[in-house]
PDB file of C-alpha atoms in Angstrom:
ATOM      1  CA  MET S1302      28.743 149.355  45.088  1.00 48.00           C
ATOM      2  CA  ASN S1303      26.053 147.526  43.168  1.00 50.00           C
ATOM      3  CA  GLN S1304      24.731 149.794  40.415  1.00 57.00           C
ATOM      4  CA  ARG S1305      23.239 147.160  38.112  1.00 57.00           C
ATOM      5  CA  SER S1306      20.840 148.543  35.544  1.00 63.00           C
ATOM      6  CA  THR S1307      17.118 148.031  35.891  1.00 78.00           C
ATOM      7  CA  ARG S1308      17.210 146.845  32.267  1.00 89.00           C
ATOM      8  CA  SER S1309      17.313 143.093  31.781  1.00 97.00           C
ATOM      9  CA  PRO S1310      20.511 141.596  30.315  1.00 98.00           C
ATOM     10  CA  ARG S1311      18.594 140.958  27.086  1.00 98.00           C
ATOM     11  CA  ASP S1312      17.520 144.598  26.899  1.00 98.00           C
ATOM     12  CA  GLN S1313      21.052 145.774  27.650  1.00 98.00           C
ATOM     13  CA  ALA S1314      22.467 143.547  24.893  1.00 98.00           C
ATOM     14  CA  GLU S1315      19.910 144.791  22.393  1.00 98.00           C
ATOM     15  CA  HIS S1316      20.659 148.377  23.409  1.00 98.00           C
ATOM     16  CA  LEU S1317      24.399 147.797  22.951  1.00 98.00           C
ATOM     17  CA  ARG S1318      23.759 146.346  19.498  1.00 98.00           C
ATOM     18  CA  ARG S1319      21.647 149.347  18.509  1.00 98.00           C
ATOM     19  CA  LEU S1320      24.457 151.691  19.533  1.00 98.00           C
ATOM     20  CA  HIS S1321      26.581 150.189  16.740  1.00 97.00           C
ATOM     21  CA  HIS S1322      23.973 151.208  14.175  1.00 95.00           C
ATOM     22  CA  ASP S1323      23.106 154.686  15.444  1.00 95.00           C
ATOM     23  CA  ASP S1324      23.998 157.715  13.359  1.00 93.00           C
ATOM     24  CA  ALA S1325      26.557 158.644  16.021  1.00 96.00           C
ATOM     25  CA  ILE S1326      29.685 156.486  16.225  1.00 98.00           C
ATOM     26  CA  LEU S1327      30.035 154.465  19.445  1.00 98.00           C
ATOM     27  CA  VAL S1328      33.124 155.719  21.292  1.00 98.00           C
ATOM     28  CA  LEU S1329      34.449 153.511  24.089  1.00 98.00           C
ATOM     29  CA  VAL S1330      37.035 154.800  26.574  1.00 98.00           C
ATOM     30  CA  ASN S1331      38.140 151.460  27.979  1.00 98.00           C
ATOM     31  CA  VAL S1332      38.272 150.799  31.728  1.00 98.00           C
ATOM     32  CA  TRP S1333      40.055 148.372  34.044  1.00 98.00           C
ATOM     33  CA  ASP S1334      38.341 148.512  37.452  1.00 98.00           C
ATOM     34  CA  ALA S1335      35.267 149.828  39.241  1.00 98.00           C
ATOM     35  CA  ALA S1336      36.745 153.282  39.845  1.00 98.00           C
ATOM     36  CA  SER S1337      37.707 153.874  36.216  1.00 98.00           C
ATOM     37  CA  ALA S1338      34.332 152.496  35.099  1.00 98.00           C
ATOM     38  CA  ARG S1339      32.474 154.978  37.301  1.00 98.00           C
ATOM     39  CA  VAL S1340      34.546 157.909  36.025  1.00 98.00           C
ATOM     40  CA  VAL S1341      33.950 157.001  32.385  1.00 98.00           C
ATOM     41  CA  ALA S1342      30.266 156.185  32.918  1.00 98.00           C
ATOM     42  CA  ALA S1343      29.707 159.632  34.459  1.00 98.00           C
ATOM     43  CA  THR S1344      31.141 161.381  31.386  1.00 98.00           C
ATOM     44  CA  PRO S1345      28.432 163.204  29.405  1.00 96.00           C
ATOM     45  CA  GLY S1346      27.481 161.229  26.326  1.00 95.00           C
ATOM     46  CA  CYS S1347      28.874 157.905  27.529  1.00 98.00           C
ATOM     47  CA  SER S1348      26.498 155.139  26.461  1.00 98.00           C
ATOM     48  CA  ALA S1349      28.457 151.924  27.122  1.00 98.00           C
ATOM     49  CA  ILE S1350      31.477 150.613  28.990  1.00 98.00           C
ATOM     50  CA  ALA S1351      34.255 148.414  27.609  1.00 98.00           C
ATOM     51  CA  THR S1352      37.080 146.712  29.480  1.00 98.00           C
ATOM     52  CA  ALA S1353      40.649 146.460  28.200  1.00 98.00           C
ATOM     53  CA  SER S1354      42.466 143.173  28.747  1.00 98.00           C
ATOM     54  CA  ALA S1355      45.933 144.750  28.784  1.00 98.00           C
ATOM     55  CA  ALA S1356      44.888 147.303  31.386  1.00 98.00           C
ATOM     56  CA  ILE S1357      43.251 144.714  33.650  1.00 98.00           C
ATOM     57  CA  ALA S1358      46.298 142.454  33.391  1.00 98.00           C
ATOM     58  CA  ALA S1359      48.713 145.312  34.155  1.00 98.00           C
ATOM     59  CA  THR S1360      46.614 146.410  37.132  1.00 97.00           C
ATOM     60  CA  HIS S1361      47.169 142.989  38.675  1.00 98.00           C
ATOM     61  CA  GLY S1362      50.841 142.678  37.710  1.00 98.00           C
ATOM     62  CA  TYR S1363      50.521 140.488  34.611  1.00 98.00           C
ATOM     63  CA  GLU S1364      51.556 140.882  31.002  1.00 97.00           C
ATOM     64  CA  ASP S1365      48.763 141.001  28.438  1.00 97.00           C
ATOM     65  CA  GLY S1366      48.047 137.883  26.390  1.00 97.00           C
ATOM     66  CA  GLU S1367      45.942 135.701  28.723  1.00 98.00           C
ATOM     67  CA  ASN S1368      48.626 135.620  31.430  1.00 98.00           C
ATOM     68  CA  ILE S1369      46.214 136.832  34.112  1.00 98.00           C
ATOM     69  CA  PRO S1370      44.233 133.971  35.722  1.00 98.00           C
ATOM     70  CA  VAL S1371      40.824 133.921  34.116  1.00 98.00           C
ATOM     71  CA  ASP S1372      39.037 133.893  37.490  1.00 98.00           C
ATOM     72  CA  LEU S1373      40.826 137.097  38.468  1.00 98.00           C
ATOM     73  CA  MET S1374      39.916 138.742  35.173  1.00 98.00           C
ATOM     74  CA  ILE S1375      36.262 137.723  35.591  1.00 98.00           C
ATOM     75  CA  ASP S1376      36.204 139.014  39.165  1.00 98.00           C
ATOM     76  CA  CYS S1377      37.432 142.394  37.907  1.00 98.00           C
ATOM     77  CA  LEU S1378      34.781 142.331  35.173  1.00 98.00           C
ATOM     78  CA  ARG S1379      32.088 141.609  37.765  1.00 98.00           C
ATOM     79  CA  ARG S1380      33.164 144.636  39.800  1.00 98.00           C
ATOM     80  CA  VAL S1381      33.020 146.826  36.698  1.00 98.00           C
ATOM     81  CA  CYS S1382      29.519 145.583  35.856  1.00 98.00           C
ATOM     82  CA  GLN S1383      28.329 146.162  39.419  1.00 98.00           C
ATOM     83  CA  ALA S1384      29.726 149.694  39.441  1.00 98.00           C
ATOM     84  CA  VAL S1385      27.750 151.035  36.456  1.00 98.00           C
ATOM     85  CA  GLU S1386      24.264 150.933  34.972  1.00 97.00           C
ATOM     86  CA  LEU S1387      25.419 151.013  31.342  1.00 98.00           C
ATOM     87  CA  PRO S1388      25.861 147.932  29.160  1.00 98.00           C
ATOM     88  CA  VAL S1389      29.342 146.425  29.511  1.00 98.00           C
ATOM     89  CA  THR S1390      31.350 144.673  26.822  1.00 98.00           C
ATOM     90  CA  ALA S1391      34.315 142.605  28.008  1.00 98.00           C
ATOM     91  CA  ASP S1392      37.651 141.970  26.330  1.00 98.00           C
ATOM     92  CA  LEU S1393      38.051 138.194  26.512  1.00 98.00           C
ATOM     93  CA  GLU S1394      41.179 138.028  24.324  1.00 98.00           C
ATOM     94  CA  ARG S1395      41.185 134.592  22.642  1.00 98.00           C
ATOM     95  CA  GLY S1396      38.708 133.124  25.114  1.00 98.00           C
ATOM     96  CA  TYR S1397      41.163 131.854  27.735  1.00 98.00           C
ATOM     97  CA  THR S1398      41.330 128.311  26.320  1.00 96.00           C
ATOM     98  CA  ASP S1399      37.626 127.531  26.810  1.00 98.00           C
ATOM     99  CA  VAL S1400      35.527 130.121  24.964  1.00 98.00           C
ATOM    100  CA  GLY S1401      32.210 128.704  26.127  1.00 98.00           C
ATOM    101  CA  ALA S1402      33.161 128.619  29.800  1.00 98.00           C
ATOM    102  CA  THR S1403      34.749 132.070  29.695  1.00 98.00           C
ATOM    103  CA  THR S1404      31.768 133.565  27.890  1.00 98.00           C
ATOM    104  CA  SER S1405      29.434 131.975  30.416  1.00 98.00           C
ATOM    105  CA  ALA S1406      31.467 133.456  33.266  1.00 98.00           C
ATOM    106  CA  ALA S1407      31.414 136.885  31.598  1.00 98.00           C
ATOM    107  CA  LEU S1408      27.632 136.713  31.216  1.00 98.00           C
ATOM    108  CA  ASN S1409      27.243 135.702  34.850  1.00 98.00           C
ATOM    109  CA  ALA S1410      29.438 138.669  35.778  1.00 98.00           C
ATOM    110  CA  GLY S1411      27.036 141.004  33.970  1.00 98.00           C
ATOM    111  CA  ALA S1412      28.621 141.593  30.565  1.00 98.00           C
ATOM    112  CA  VAL S1413      26.370 141.648  27.489  1.00 98.00           C
ATOM    113  CA  GLY S1414      29.079 142.018  24.855  1.00 98.00           C
ATOM    114  CA  ILE S1415      32.552 140.592  24.296  1.00 98.00           C
ATOM    115  CA  ASN S1416      35.702 141.022  22.246  1.00 98.00           C
ATOM    116  CA  LEU S1417      37.304 137.918  20.767  1.00 98.00           C
ATOM    117  CA  GLU S1418      40.583 138.101  18.857  1.00 98.00           C
ATOM    118  CA  ASP S1419      42.000 135.829  16.201  1.00 98.00           C
ATOM    119  CA  ASP S1420      45.740 136.417  16.776  1.00 95.00           C
ATOM    120  CA  LEU S1421      45.901 135.390  13.084  1.00 97.00           C
ATOM    121  CA  CYS S1422      44.886 131.835  13.914  1.00 97.00           C
ATOM    122  CA  ALA S1423      43.224 129.663  11.282  1.00 98.00           C
ATOM    123  CA  THR S1424      40.020 131.354  10.184  1.00 98.00           C
ATOM    124  CA  GLU S1425      38.055 128.210  10.995  1.00 98.00           C
ATOM    125  CA  THR S1426      39.304 128.343  14.584  1.00 98.00           C
ATOM    126  CA  MET S1427      38.077 131.900  15.027  1.00 98.00           C
ATOM    127  CA  GLU S1428      34.740 131.079  13.420  1.00 98.00           C
ATOM    128  CA  GLU S1429      34.278 128.298  15.945  1.00 98.00           C
ATOM    129  CA  ARG S1430      35.113 130.657  18.823  1.00 98.00           C
ATOM    130  CA  ILE S1431      32.483 133.098  17.609  1.00 98.00           C
ATOM    131  CA  ARG S1432      29.813 130.433  17.175  1.00 98.00           C
ATOM    132  CA  GLU S1433      30.536 129.032  20.621  1.00 98.00           C
ATOM    133  CA  ALA S1434      30.225 132.467  22.212  1.00 98.00           C
ATOM    134  CA  VAL S1435      26.991 133.269  20.368  1.00 98.00           C
ATOM    135  CA  ASP S1436      25.528 129.879  21.288  1.00 98.00           C
ATOM    136  CA  THR S1437      26.453 130.442  24.933  1.00 98.00           C
ATOM    137  CA  GLY S1438      24.668 133.791  24.920  1.00 98.00           C
ATOM    138  CA  ARG S1439      21.630 132.194  23.300  1.00 98.00           C
ATOM    139  CA  ALA S1440      21.552 129.558  26.046  1.00 98.00           C
ATOM    140  CA  TYR S1441      21.311 132.409  28.566  1.00 98.00           C
ATOM    141  CA  GLY S1442      18.601 134.123  26.554  1.00 98.00           C
ATOM    142  CA  ILE S1443      20.991 137.004  25.839  1.00 98.00           C
ATOM    143  CA  PRO S1444      21.710 138.203  22.269  1.00 98.00           C
ATOM    144  CA  LEU S1445      25.414 138.598  23.023  1.00 98.00           C
ATOM    145  CA  VAL S1446      27.185 141.349  21.039  1.00 98.00           C
ATOM    146  CA  VAL S1447      30.441 139.970  19.597  1.00 98.00           C
ATOM    147  CA  ASN S1448      33.224 142.266  18.406  1.00 98.00           C
ATOM    148  CA  ALA S1449      35.562 139.971  16.433  1.00 98.00           C
ATOM    149  CA  ARG S1450      39.119 141.242  16.222  1.00 98.00           C
ATOM    150  CA  THR S1451      41.570 140.438  13.455  1.00 98.00           C
ATOM    151  CA  ASP S1452      45.228 141.389  13.771  1.00 97.00           C
ATOM    152  CA  VAL S1453      46.025 141.553  10.073  1.00 97.00           C
ATOM    153  CA  PHE S1454      47.059 145.218  10.144  1.00 97.00           C
ATOM    154  CA  LEU S1455      49.015 144.830  13.383  1.00 95.00           C
ATOM    155  CA  ARG S1456      50.820 141.604  12.588  1.00 94.00           C
ATOM    156  CA  ARG S1457      51.518 142.020   8.885  1.00 93.00           C
ATOM    157  CA  PRO S1458      53.097 145.507   8.709  1.00 88.00           C
ATOM    158  CA  ASP S1459      55.350 144.574   5.786  1.00 91.00           C
ATOM    159  CA  ALA S1460      52.631 143.058   3.625  1.00 94.00           C
ATOM    160  CA  ALA S1461      51.431 144.936   0.565  1.00 95.00           C
ATOM    161  CA  PRO S1462      48.448 147.163   1.450  1.00 93.00           C
ATOM    162  CA  GLU S1463      46.171 145.349  -0.991  1.00 94.00           C
ATOM    163  CA  GLN S1464      47.084 142.010   0.594  1.00 96.00           C
ATOM    164  CA  ARG S1465      46.252 143.256   4.080  1.00 96.00           C
ATOM    165  CA  ASP S1466      42.977 144.715   2.842  1.00 96.00           C
ATOM    166  CA  ALA S1467      42.030 141.470   1.150  1.00 97.00           C
ATOM    167  CA  GLU S1468      42.879 139.291   4.141  1.00 98.00           C
ATOM    168  CA  ALA S1469      41.135 141.582   6.614  1.00 98.00           C
ATOM    169  CA  ALA S1470      38.058 141.671   4.380  1.00 98.00           C
ATOM    170  CA  GLU S1471      38.004 137.886   3.973  1.00 98.00           C
ATOM    171  CA  ARG S1472      38.509 137.150   7.651  1.00 98.00           C
ATOM    172  CA  GLY S1473      36.027 139.805   8.724  1.00 98.00           C
ATOM    173  CA  GLY S1474      33.390 138.627   6.301  1.00 98.00           C
ATOM    174  CA  ARG S1475      33.659 135.084   7.568  1.00 98.00           C
ATOM    175  CA  TYR S1476      33.519 136.243  11.183  1.00 98.00           C
ATOM    176  CA  LEU S1477      30.340 138.180  10.470  1.00 98.00           C
ATOM    177  CA  ASP S1478      28.861 135.109   8.791  1.00 98.00           C
ATOM    178  CA  ALA S1479      29.753 133.089  11.901  1.00 98.00           C
ATOM    179  CA  GLY S1480      27.655 135.428  14.054  1.00 98.00           C
ATOM    180  CA  ALA S1481      29.866 138.383  14.996  1.00 98.00           C
ATOM    181  CA  ASP S1482      28.202 141.792  15.084  1.00 98.00           C
ATOM    182  CA  CYS S1483      31.217 143.806  14.037  1.00 98.00           C
ATOM    183  CA  VAL S1484      34.847 143.341  13.045  1.00 98.00           C
ATOM    184  CA  PHE S1485      37.612 145.023  15.026  1.00 98.00           C
ATOM    185  CA  VAL S1486      40.638 145.895  12.876  1.00 98.00           C
ATOM    186  CA  PRO S1487      43.238 147.642  15.064  1.00 98.00           C
ATOM    187  CA  GLY S1488      45.987 149.327  13.101  1.00 96.00           C
ATOM    188  CA  CYS S1489      43.713 150.266  10.216  1.00 97.00           C
ATOM    189  CA  THR S1490      43.828 154.063   9.967  1.00 96.00           C
ATOM    190  CA  ALA S1491      44.154 155.255   6.358  1.00 96.00           C
ATOM    191  CA  GLU S1492      40.974 156.484   4.699  1.00 97.00           C
ATOM    192  CA  GLN S1493      41.133 154.142   1.716  1.00 96.00           C
ATOM    193  CA  HIS S1494      41.494 151.088   3.960  1.00 97.00           C
ATOM    194  CA  VAL S1495      38.776 152.191   6.371  1.00 98.00           C
ATOM    195  CA  ARG S1496      36.319 153.035   3.608  1.00 97.00           C
ATOM    196  CA  GLY S1497      37.171 149.809   1.801  1.00 97.00           C
ATOM    197  CA  LEU S1498      36.391 147.668   4.836  1.00 98.00           C
ATOM    198  CA  VAL S1499      33.180 149.577   5.562  1.00 98.00           C
ATOM    199  CA  GLY S1500      32.177 148.835   1.973  1.00 97.00           C
ATOM    200  CA  GLN S1501      33.003 145.150   2.415  1.00 97.00           C
ATOM    201  CA  PHE S1502      31.302 144.668   5.781  1.00 98.00           C
ATOM    202  CA  GLY S1503      28.367 147.049   5.465  1.00 95.00           C
ATOM    203  CA  PRO S1504      27.238 149.865   7.789  1.00 91.00           C
ATOM    204  CA  GLY S1505      27.524 149.391  11.533  1.00 94.00           C
ATOM    205  CA  ARG S1506      30.114 146.635  11.180  1.00 98.00           C
ATOM    206  CA  LEU S1507      33.632 148.098  11.395  1.00 98.00           C
ATOM    207  CA  SER S1508      35.312 148.717  14.741  1.00 98.00           C
ATOM    208  CA  LEU S1509      38.633 150.576  15.064  1.00 98.00           C
ATOM    209  CA  LEU S1510      41.257 151.388  17.693  1.00 98.00           C
ATOM    210  CA  ALA S1511      42.119 155.012  18.468  1.00 98.00           C
ATOM    211  CA  VAL S1512      45.865 155.315  17.775  1.00 96.00           C
ATOM    212  CA  PRO S1513      48.067 158.122  16.450  1.00 92.00           C
ATOM    213  CA  GLY S1514      47.060 158.674  12.844  1.00 92.00           C
ATOM    214  CA  THR S1515      43.422 157.748  13.382  1.00 97.00           C
ATOM    215  CA  ALA S1516      41.030 160.317  11.947  1.00 97.00           C
ATOM    216  CA  ASP S1517      38.847 162.355  14.297  1.00 97.00           C
ATOM    217  CA  VAL S1518      35.529 160.969  15.458  1.00 97.00           C
ATOM    218  CA  SER S1519      33.366 163.041  13.115  1.00 97.00           C
ATOM    219  CA  THR S1520      35.411 161.942  10.110  1.00 98.00           C
ATOM    220  CA  LEU S1521      35.257 158.272  11.097  1.00 98.00           C
ATOM    221  CA  GLN S1522      31.529 158.672  11.498  1.00 97.00           C
ATOM    222  CA  GLN S1523      31.279 160.065   7.973  1.00 97.00           C
ATOM    223  CA  TRP S1524      33.292 157.118   6.674  1.00 97.00           C
ATOM    224  CA  GLY S1525      30.779 154.694   8.218  1.00 97.00           C
ATOM    225  CA  VAL S1526      32.782 153.362  11.178  1.00 98.00           C
ATOM    226  CA  ALA S1527      30.515 151.878  13.845  1.00 98.00           C
ATOM    227  CA  ARG S1528      32.761 151.849  16.893  1.00 98.00           C
ATOM    228  CA  LEU S1529      36.002 153.399  18.140  1.00 98.00           C
ATOM    229  CA  SER S1530      37.778 151.917  21.159  1.00 98.00           C
ATOM    230  CA  HIS S1531      40.663 153.419  23.105  1.00 98.00           C
ATOM    231  CA  GLY S1532      42.027 150.079  24.310  1.00 98.00           C
ATOM    232  CA  PRO S1533      44.910 150.220  26.804  1.00 98.00           C
ATOM    233  CA  PHE S1534      45.692 153.905  26.245  1.00 98.00           C
ATOM    234  CA  PRO S1535      43.451 155.412  28.988  1.00 98.00           C
ATOM    235  CA  HIS S1536      45.193 153.174  31.533  1.00 98.00           C
ATOM    236  CA  ARG S1537      48.634 154.151  30.243  1.00 98.00           C
ATOM    237  CA  HIS S1538      47.670 157.816  30.348  1.00 98.00           C
ATOM    238  CA  THR S1539      46.542 157.386  33.954  1.00 98.00           C
ATOM    239  CA  LEU S1540      49.862 155.791  34.916  1.00 98.00           C
ATOM    240  CA  HIS S1541      51.786 158.614  33.228  1.00 98.00           C
ATOM    241  CA  ALA S1542      49.699 161.118  35.197  1.00 98.00           C
ATOM    242  CA  LEU S1543      50.427 159.226  38.431  1.00 97.00           C
ATOM    243  CA  ASP S1544      54.129 159.188  37.634  1.00 96.00           C
ATOM    244  CA  ALA S1545      54.112 162.946  37.038  1.00 95.00           C
ATOM    245  CA  TYR S1546      52.164 163.550  40.237  1.00 95.00           C
ATOM    246  CA  ALA S1547      54.508 161.355  42.288  1.00 94.00           C
ATOM    247  CA  ARG S1548      57.564 163.157  40.914  1.00 92.00           C
ATOM    248  CA  GLU S1549      56.053 166.575  41.545  1.00 92.00           C
ATOM    249  CA  HIS S1550      55.019 165.789  45.096  1.00 90.00           C
ATOM    250  CA  SER S1551      57.914 163.618  46.211  1.00 85.00           C
ATOM    251  CA  GLU S1552      59.097 164.640  49.668  1.00 73.00           C
ATOM    252  CA  LEU S1553      62.630 163.439  49.006  1.00 56.00           C
ATOM    253  CA  SER S1554      64.931 165.681  47.024  1.00 54.00           C
ATOM    254  CA  PRO S1555      68.129 164.217  45.545  1.00 57.00           C
ATOM    255  CA  THR S1556      69.995 167.415  46.495  1.00 58.00           C
ATOM    256  CA  ALA S1557      68.612 168.045  49.971  1.00 53.00           C
ATOM    257  CA  PRO S1558      69.630 165.738  52.832  1.00 56.00           C
ATOM    258  CA  ARG S1559      66.925 164.411  55.132  1.00 55.00           C
ATOM    259  CA  GLN S1560      66.728 166.429  58.324  1.00 58.00           C
ATOM    260  CA  GLY S1561      66.728 164.866  61.731  1.00 50.00           C
TER     261      GLY S1561
END
């Protein structure tokens, strides 16, 4: 099972960081276990692997939102990292109470990048999470890649567009100053908002979620987006496919009695 890269963790982290600044946008089809990681890693053009917290939680029977025991989540992350040779970035949600300890566990598991989300907490709280994660990576000699998520567009749907833009730009700018590499703004899809945030953050700094209404990859690349994640949707698609397969191949028919 162990497929760890011959690159050092430092080299993998630096490679992952460079992928955010390449001419080609970094597209991440998120995974939830070793099998899904191997399938995605074998896809032509795949250059990195990202986990999805919601998918990992659902796989083990938990709701998303740090309900899965952190040790179980880290064990799943370790299996993903051992299954592939590509750099892995891990969704750590809000840090599972202790950002430093969780980041340390993720690094020990083999991850070289992480997602941290603000859940619209006080900006200062998120800045501290980012600094703690970066400092933990530095203690390991690993230039940890931090994707800092803000939920402004998801959690403030009724706010005026200019207010959401301003808050996302302010939060994201402060997160970058705290040491994040890029800012993840799920729910941001319209061209004017995407271009505006790219202008605020600079090239190679904006990360988006692939949802209905999101522009195609080539267009996002032209707009200056650094990274596009698919989040929980690959896992949901897989479950829908399993449901369809199970229905198609069920041996029990509601109209035909069992023989014997």
